[in-house]
Coordinates of C-alpha atoms in Angstrom, one line a residue:
X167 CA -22.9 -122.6 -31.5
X168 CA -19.7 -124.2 -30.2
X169 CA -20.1 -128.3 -29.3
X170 CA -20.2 -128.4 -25.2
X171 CA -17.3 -129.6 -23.9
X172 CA -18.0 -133.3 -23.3
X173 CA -16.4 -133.1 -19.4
X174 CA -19.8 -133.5 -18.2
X175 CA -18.9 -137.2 -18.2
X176 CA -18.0 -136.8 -15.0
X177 CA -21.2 -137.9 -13.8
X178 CA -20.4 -141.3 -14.4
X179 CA -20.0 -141.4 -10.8
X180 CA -22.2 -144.4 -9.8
X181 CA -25.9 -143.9 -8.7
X182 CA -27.7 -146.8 -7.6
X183 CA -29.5 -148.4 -10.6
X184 CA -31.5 -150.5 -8.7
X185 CA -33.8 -149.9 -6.0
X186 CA -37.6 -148.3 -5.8
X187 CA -39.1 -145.6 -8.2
X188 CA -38.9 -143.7 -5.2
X189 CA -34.6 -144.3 -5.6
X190 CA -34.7 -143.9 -9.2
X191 CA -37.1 -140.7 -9.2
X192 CA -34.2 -138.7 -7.1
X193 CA -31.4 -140.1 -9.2
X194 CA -32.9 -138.2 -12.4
X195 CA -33.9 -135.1 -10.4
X196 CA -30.2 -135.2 -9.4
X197 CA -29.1 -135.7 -13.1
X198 CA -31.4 -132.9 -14.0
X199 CA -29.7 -130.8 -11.6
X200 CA -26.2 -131.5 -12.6
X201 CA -26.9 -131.3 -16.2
X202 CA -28.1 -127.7 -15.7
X203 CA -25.2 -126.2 -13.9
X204 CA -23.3 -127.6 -16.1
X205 CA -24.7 -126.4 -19.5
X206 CA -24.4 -123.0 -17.8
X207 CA -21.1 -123.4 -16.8
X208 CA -20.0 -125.3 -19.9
X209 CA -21.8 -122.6 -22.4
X210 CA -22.4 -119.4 -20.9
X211 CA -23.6 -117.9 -24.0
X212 CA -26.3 -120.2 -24.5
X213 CA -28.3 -118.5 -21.8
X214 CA -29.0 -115.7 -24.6
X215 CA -30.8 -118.3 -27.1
X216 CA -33.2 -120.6 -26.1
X217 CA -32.5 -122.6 -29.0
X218 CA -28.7 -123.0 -27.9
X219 CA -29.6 -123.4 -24.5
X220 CA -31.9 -126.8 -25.4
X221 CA -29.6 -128.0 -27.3
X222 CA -26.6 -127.6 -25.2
X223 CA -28.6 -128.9 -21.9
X224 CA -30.1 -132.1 -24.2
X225 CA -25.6 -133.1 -24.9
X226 CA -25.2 -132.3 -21.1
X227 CA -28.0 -134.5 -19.9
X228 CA -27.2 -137.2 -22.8
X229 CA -23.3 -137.9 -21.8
X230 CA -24.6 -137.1 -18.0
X231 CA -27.3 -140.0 -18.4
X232 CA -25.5 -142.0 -20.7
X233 CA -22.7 -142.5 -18.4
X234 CA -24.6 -142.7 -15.4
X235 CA -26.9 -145.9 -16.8
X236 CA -23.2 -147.2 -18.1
X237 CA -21.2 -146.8 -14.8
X238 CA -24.5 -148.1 -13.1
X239 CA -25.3 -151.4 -14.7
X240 CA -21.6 -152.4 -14.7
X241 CA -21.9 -152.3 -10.7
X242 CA -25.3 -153.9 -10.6
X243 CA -23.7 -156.5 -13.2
X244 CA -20.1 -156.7 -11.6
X245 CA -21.8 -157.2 -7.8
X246 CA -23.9 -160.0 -8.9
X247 CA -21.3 -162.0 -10.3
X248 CA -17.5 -161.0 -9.1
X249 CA -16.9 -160.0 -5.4
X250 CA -14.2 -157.9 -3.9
X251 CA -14.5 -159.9 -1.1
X252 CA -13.7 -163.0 -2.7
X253 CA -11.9 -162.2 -5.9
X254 CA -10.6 -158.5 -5.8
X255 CA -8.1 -158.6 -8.7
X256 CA -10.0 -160.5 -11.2
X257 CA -12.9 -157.2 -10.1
X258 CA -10.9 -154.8 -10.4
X259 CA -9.4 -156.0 -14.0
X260 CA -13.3 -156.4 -14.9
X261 CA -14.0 -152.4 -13.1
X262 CA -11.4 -151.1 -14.9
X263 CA -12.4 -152.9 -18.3
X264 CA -16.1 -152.2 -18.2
X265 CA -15.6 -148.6 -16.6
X266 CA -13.3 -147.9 -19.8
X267 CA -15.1 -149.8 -22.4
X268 CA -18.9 -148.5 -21.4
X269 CA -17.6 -145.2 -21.7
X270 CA -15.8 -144.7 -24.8
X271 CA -19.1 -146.6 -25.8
X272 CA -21.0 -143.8 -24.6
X273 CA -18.7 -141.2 -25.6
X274 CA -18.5 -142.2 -29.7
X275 CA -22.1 -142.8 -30.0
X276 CA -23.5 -140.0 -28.4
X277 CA -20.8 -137.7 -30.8
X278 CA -22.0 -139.5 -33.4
X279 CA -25.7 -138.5 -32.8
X280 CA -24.2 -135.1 -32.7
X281 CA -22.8 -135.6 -35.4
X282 CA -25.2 -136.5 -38.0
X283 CA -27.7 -133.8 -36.1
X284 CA -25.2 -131.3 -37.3
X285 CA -25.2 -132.9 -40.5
X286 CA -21.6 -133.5 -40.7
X287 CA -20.0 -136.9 -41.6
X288 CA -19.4 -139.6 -39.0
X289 CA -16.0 -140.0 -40.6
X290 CA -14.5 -136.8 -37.9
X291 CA -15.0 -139.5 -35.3
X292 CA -11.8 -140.4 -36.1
X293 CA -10.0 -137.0 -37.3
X294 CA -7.5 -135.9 -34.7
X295 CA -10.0 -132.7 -33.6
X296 CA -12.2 -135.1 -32.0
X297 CA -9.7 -136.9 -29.6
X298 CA -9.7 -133.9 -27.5
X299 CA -13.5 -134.8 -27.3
X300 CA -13.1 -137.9 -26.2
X301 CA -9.9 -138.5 -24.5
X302 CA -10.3 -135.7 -21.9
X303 CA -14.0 -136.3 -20.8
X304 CA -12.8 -140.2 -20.6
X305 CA -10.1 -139.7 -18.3
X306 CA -12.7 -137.5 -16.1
X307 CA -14.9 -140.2 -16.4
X308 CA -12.9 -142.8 -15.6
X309 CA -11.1 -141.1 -12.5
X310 CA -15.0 -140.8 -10.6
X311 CA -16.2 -143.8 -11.9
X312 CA -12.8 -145.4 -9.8
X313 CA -13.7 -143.4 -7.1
X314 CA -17.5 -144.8 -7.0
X315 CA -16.1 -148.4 -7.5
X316 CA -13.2 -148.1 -5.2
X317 CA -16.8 -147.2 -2.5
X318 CA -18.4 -149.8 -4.0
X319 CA -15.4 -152.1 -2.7
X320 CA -15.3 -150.7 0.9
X321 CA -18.7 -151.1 1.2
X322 CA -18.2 -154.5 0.0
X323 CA -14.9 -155.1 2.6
X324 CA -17.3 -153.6 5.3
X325 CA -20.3 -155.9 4.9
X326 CA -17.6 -159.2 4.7
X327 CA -16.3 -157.8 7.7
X328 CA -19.2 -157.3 9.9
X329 CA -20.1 -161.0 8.3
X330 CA -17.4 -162.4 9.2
X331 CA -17.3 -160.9 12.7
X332 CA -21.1 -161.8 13.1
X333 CA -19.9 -165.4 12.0
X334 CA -16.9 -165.7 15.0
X335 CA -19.9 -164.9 17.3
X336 CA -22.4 -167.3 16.2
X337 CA -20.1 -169.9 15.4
X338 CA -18.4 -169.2 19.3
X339 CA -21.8 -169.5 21.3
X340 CA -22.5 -172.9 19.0
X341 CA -19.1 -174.2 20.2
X342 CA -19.9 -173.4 23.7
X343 CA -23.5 -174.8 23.2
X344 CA -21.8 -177.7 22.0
X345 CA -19.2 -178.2 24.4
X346 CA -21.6 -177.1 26.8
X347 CA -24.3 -180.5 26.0
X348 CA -21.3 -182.8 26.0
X349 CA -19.8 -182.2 29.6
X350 CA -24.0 -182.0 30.2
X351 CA -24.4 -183.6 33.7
X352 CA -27.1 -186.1 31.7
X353 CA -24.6 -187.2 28.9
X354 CA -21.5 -188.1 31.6
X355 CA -23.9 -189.6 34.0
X356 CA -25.8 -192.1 31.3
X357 CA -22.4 -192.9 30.1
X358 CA -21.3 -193.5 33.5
X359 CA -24.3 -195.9 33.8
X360 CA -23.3 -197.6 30.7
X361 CA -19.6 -198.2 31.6
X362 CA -20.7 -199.4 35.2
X363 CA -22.9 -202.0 33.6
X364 CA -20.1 -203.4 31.4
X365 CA -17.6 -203.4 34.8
X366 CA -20.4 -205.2 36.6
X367 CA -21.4 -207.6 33.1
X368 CA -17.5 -208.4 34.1
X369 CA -17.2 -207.7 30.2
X370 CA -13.4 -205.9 30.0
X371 CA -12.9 -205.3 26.3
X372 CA -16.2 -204.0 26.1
X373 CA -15.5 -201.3 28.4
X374 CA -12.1 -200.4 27.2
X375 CA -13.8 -199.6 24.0
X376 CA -16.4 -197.6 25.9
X377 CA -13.7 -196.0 27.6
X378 CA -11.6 -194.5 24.3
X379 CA -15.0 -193.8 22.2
X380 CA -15.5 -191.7 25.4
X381 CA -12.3 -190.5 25.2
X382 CA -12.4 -189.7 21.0
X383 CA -15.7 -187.6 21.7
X384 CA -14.2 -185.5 24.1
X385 CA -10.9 -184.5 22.4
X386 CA -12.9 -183.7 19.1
X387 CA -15.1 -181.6 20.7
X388 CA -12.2 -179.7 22.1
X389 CA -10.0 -180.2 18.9
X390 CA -12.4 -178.6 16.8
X391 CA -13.8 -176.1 18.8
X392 CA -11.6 -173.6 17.0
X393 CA -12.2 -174.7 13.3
X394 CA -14.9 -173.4 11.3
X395 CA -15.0 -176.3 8.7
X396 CA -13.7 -179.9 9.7
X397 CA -13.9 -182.5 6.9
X398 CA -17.0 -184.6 6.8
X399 CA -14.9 -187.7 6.6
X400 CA -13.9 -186.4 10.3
X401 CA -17.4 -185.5 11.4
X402 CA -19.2 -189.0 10.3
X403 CA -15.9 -190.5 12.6
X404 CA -16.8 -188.3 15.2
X405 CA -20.9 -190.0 14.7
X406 CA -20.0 -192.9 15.2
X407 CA -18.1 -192.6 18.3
X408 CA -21.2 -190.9 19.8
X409 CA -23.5 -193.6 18.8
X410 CA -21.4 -195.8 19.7
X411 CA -21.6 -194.4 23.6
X412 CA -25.8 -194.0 22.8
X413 CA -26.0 -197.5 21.4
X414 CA -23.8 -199.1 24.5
X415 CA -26.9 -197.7 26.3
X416 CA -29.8 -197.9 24.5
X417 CA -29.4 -201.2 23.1
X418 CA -31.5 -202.4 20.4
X419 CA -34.0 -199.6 21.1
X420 CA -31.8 -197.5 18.6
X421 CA -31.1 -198.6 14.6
X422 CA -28.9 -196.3 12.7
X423 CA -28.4 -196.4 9.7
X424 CA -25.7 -194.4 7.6
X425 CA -25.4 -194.9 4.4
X426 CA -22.1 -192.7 3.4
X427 CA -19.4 -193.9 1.2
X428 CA -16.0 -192.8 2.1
X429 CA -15.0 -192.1 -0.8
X430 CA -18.4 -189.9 -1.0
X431 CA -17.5 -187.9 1.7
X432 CA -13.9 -186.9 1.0
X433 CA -14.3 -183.7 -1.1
X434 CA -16.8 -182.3 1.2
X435 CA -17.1 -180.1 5.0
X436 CA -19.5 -178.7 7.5
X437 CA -19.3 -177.5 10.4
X438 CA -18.2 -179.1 13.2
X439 CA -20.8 -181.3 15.5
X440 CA -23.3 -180.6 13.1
X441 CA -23.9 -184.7 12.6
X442 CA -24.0 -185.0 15.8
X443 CA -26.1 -182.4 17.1
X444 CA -28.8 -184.1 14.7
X445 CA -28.2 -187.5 16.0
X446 CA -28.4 -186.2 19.4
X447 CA -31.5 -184.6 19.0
X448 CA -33.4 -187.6 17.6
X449 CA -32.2 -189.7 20.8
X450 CA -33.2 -186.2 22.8
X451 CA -36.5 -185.7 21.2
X452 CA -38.0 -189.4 20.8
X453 CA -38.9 -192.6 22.8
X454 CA -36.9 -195.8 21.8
X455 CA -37.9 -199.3 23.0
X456 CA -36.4 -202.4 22.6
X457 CA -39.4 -203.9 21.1
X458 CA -39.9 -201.0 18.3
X459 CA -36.3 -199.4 17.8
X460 CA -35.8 -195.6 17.2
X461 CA -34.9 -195.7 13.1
X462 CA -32.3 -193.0 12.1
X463 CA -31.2 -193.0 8.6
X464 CA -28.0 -190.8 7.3
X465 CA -27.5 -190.3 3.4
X466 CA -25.4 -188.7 1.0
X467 CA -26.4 -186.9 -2.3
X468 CA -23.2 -186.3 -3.5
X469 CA -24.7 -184.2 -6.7
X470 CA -26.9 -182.1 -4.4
X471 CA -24.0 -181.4 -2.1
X472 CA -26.3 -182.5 0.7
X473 CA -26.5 -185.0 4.4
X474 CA -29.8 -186.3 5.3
X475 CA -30.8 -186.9 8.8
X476 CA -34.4 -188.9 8.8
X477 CA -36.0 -190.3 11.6
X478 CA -39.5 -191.2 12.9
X479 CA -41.0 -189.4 14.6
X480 CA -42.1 -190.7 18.2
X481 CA -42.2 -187.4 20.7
X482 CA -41.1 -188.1 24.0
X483 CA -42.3 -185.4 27.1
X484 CA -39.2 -183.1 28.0
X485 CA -38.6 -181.3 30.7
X486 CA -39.4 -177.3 29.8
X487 CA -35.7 -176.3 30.1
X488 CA -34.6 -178.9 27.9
X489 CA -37.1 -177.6 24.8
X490 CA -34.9 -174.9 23.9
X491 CA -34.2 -175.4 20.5
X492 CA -31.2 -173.3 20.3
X493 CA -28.7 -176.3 18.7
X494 CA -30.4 -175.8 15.4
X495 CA -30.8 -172.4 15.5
X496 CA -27.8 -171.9 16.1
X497 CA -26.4 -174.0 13.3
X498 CA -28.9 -172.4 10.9
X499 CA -27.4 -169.0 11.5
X500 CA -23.6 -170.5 11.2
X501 CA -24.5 -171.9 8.0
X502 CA -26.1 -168.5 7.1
X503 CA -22.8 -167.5 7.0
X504 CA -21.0 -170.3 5.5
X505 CA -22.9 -170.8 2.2
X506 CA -26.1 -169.4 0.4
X507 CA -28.0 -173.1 0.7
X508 CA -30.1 -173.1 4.0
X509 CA -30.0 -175.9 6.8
X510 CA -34.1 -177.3 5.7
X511 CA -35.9 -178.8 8.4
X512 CA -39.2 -181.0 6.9
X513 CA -41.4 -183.3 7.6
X514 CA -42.1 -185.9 5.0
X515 CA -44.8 -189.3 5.9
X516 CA -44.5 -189.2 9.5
X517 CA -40.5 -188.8 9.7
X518 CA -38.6 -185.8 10.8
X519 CA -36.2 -184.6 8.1
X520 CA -32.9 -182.8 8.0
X521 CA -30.9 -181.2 5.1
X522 CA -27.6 -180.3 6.1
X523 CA -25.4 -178.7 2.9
X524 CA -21.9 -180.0 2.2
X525 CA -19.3 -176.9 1.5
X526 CA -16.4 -177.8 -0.8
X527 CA -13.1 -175.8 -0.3

């Protein structure tokens, strides 16, 4: 009986590994299926000797499942730790190397079993008769398998598209959320108050410093309503600017206290206003008295890659259309986008906790 042609390789094509026994189940009925055309089209004769015919369909199905598991694992493998998205030369080097080298792996051993089944020595896996055996199959092999990873990248492409597009749209209505609480009628007018208070206290320098912290929270909100990332160095200026207007009003009723080395907060970003839409909501969400101050404490673990926003928590009654909770919704989903590390929201001994992660570019 004449050795089946080896060109049955070209089921290396790649068939999800991974998945439900439901997934798998149909992936070996398909295998099944290819591996008996092809031991008819491959060896025609066989179908006279059921002998022949076993043995020919048990080579198919070996180089047919052999480089299916190969192909396979080296996407499961190659998706969990090199994207396309993100690195698409340093994957394809890697397809091209595990494509080729899981192959010819596949292809010599399962000759080999052949081999010694035949009783013939191992040593004609390297005579010249043999490279026919291999070489051809392998290039059959390695033209599908290109063909499965080049879908494998597409589908990769598509899904960092449709992210990134889903990103531009969160990311847009938290701008316009943003912008949209600072020209709030409520934030202008208890400004307003304020500055009127240090006119009338006849307390000039005072109120030109009111006037440019004003003036530095709107032009970064309208400066960075267009970035994705603003430095955090930038972003903890930008707090302080705001608390500077909240604190000009409020008085001693509100104690902040951030605790973040410059130096710290150099190699990192986040999105922008997210400080401040955490800050806001604490003043938003909690009473504040002269008497018993409103206690907000930023920190930095610069290991963890992480801001803390704690406060105590003292609820205040708000009006129904002010309880809508979108601003940290909303950030939640941007940094769904941004970085595998969630935005955590706690609660730890009677104080209101929020984990913001840093991003490093």
């Amino acid at each position: 009986m004449a050795q089946p042609n080896s060109s049955s390789l070209f089921t290396g094509g790649y068939l999800p590994i991974s998945g439900s026994w439901v997934s798998k189940w149909k992936a070996l009925r398909i295998l099944l299926l290819i591996s008996a055309v092809l031991t008819v089209l491959l060896n025609p004769g066989s179908l006279t000797s059921a002998k022949a015919l076993a043995i020919t369909f048990a080579i198919t199905f070996a180089y047919s499942g052999g480089l299916w598991f190969v192909n396979g694992y080296a996407v499961d493998w190659l998706n969990s730790r090199v994207s396309w998205a993100e690195r698409p030369l340093r994957r394809l080097l890697l397809t091209l190397a595990t494509a080729v080298g899981g192959s010819v792996a596949v292809i010599v051993l399962i000759q080999a079993a052949f081999l010694t089944l035949m009783g013939d020595s191992l040593a004609l896996l390297w005579s010249p008769r043999m490279y026919g055996q291999v070489l051809v199959p392998l290039a059959v092999t390695i033209i599908i398998s290109l063909f499965n990873h080049s879908r494998s990248f597409f589908m990769s492409w598509r899904a960092a598209a449709v992210r990134a597009e889903r990103l531009e749209k969160e990311t847009a209505i938290a701008r316009l959320d943003s912008l949209r609480r600072q020209v709030d009628p409520h934030f202008l007018f208890n400004s307003l108050n304020a500055l009127t208070s240090l006119v009338e206290e006849n307390d000039p320098a005072r109120a030109v410093r009111f006037i440019r912290q004003l003036s530095q929270v709107y032009r970064y909100v309208l400066d960075s309503e267009s970035q994705e990332l603003v430095p955090l160095a930038e972003e903890v200026r930008f707090a302080e600017s705001y608390l500077y207007l909240q604190k000009t009003r409020l008085g001693d009723a509100l104690a902040v206290e951030m605790d973040l080395p410059p130096a710290a907060v150099a190699p990192f970003f986040v999105p922008p206003l997210a400080l401040q839409l955490l800050l806001e909501n604490v003043i938003k969400h909690n009473t504040a008295f002269q008497a018993d101050p409103l206690r907000v404490r930023v920190t930095l673990d610069a290991a963890a890659h992480t801001l803390t926003v704690r406060n105590m928590r003292r609820p205040r009654r708000l009006a129904p259309e002010e309880k809508s909770g979108l601003g940290l919704k909303n950030l939640a989903a941007r940094y769904s986008f941004l970085s595998s590390k969630p935005l955590v929201v706690s609660e730890e001994a009677g104080e209101f906790v929020v984990t913001l992660p840093l991003l490093v570019i």
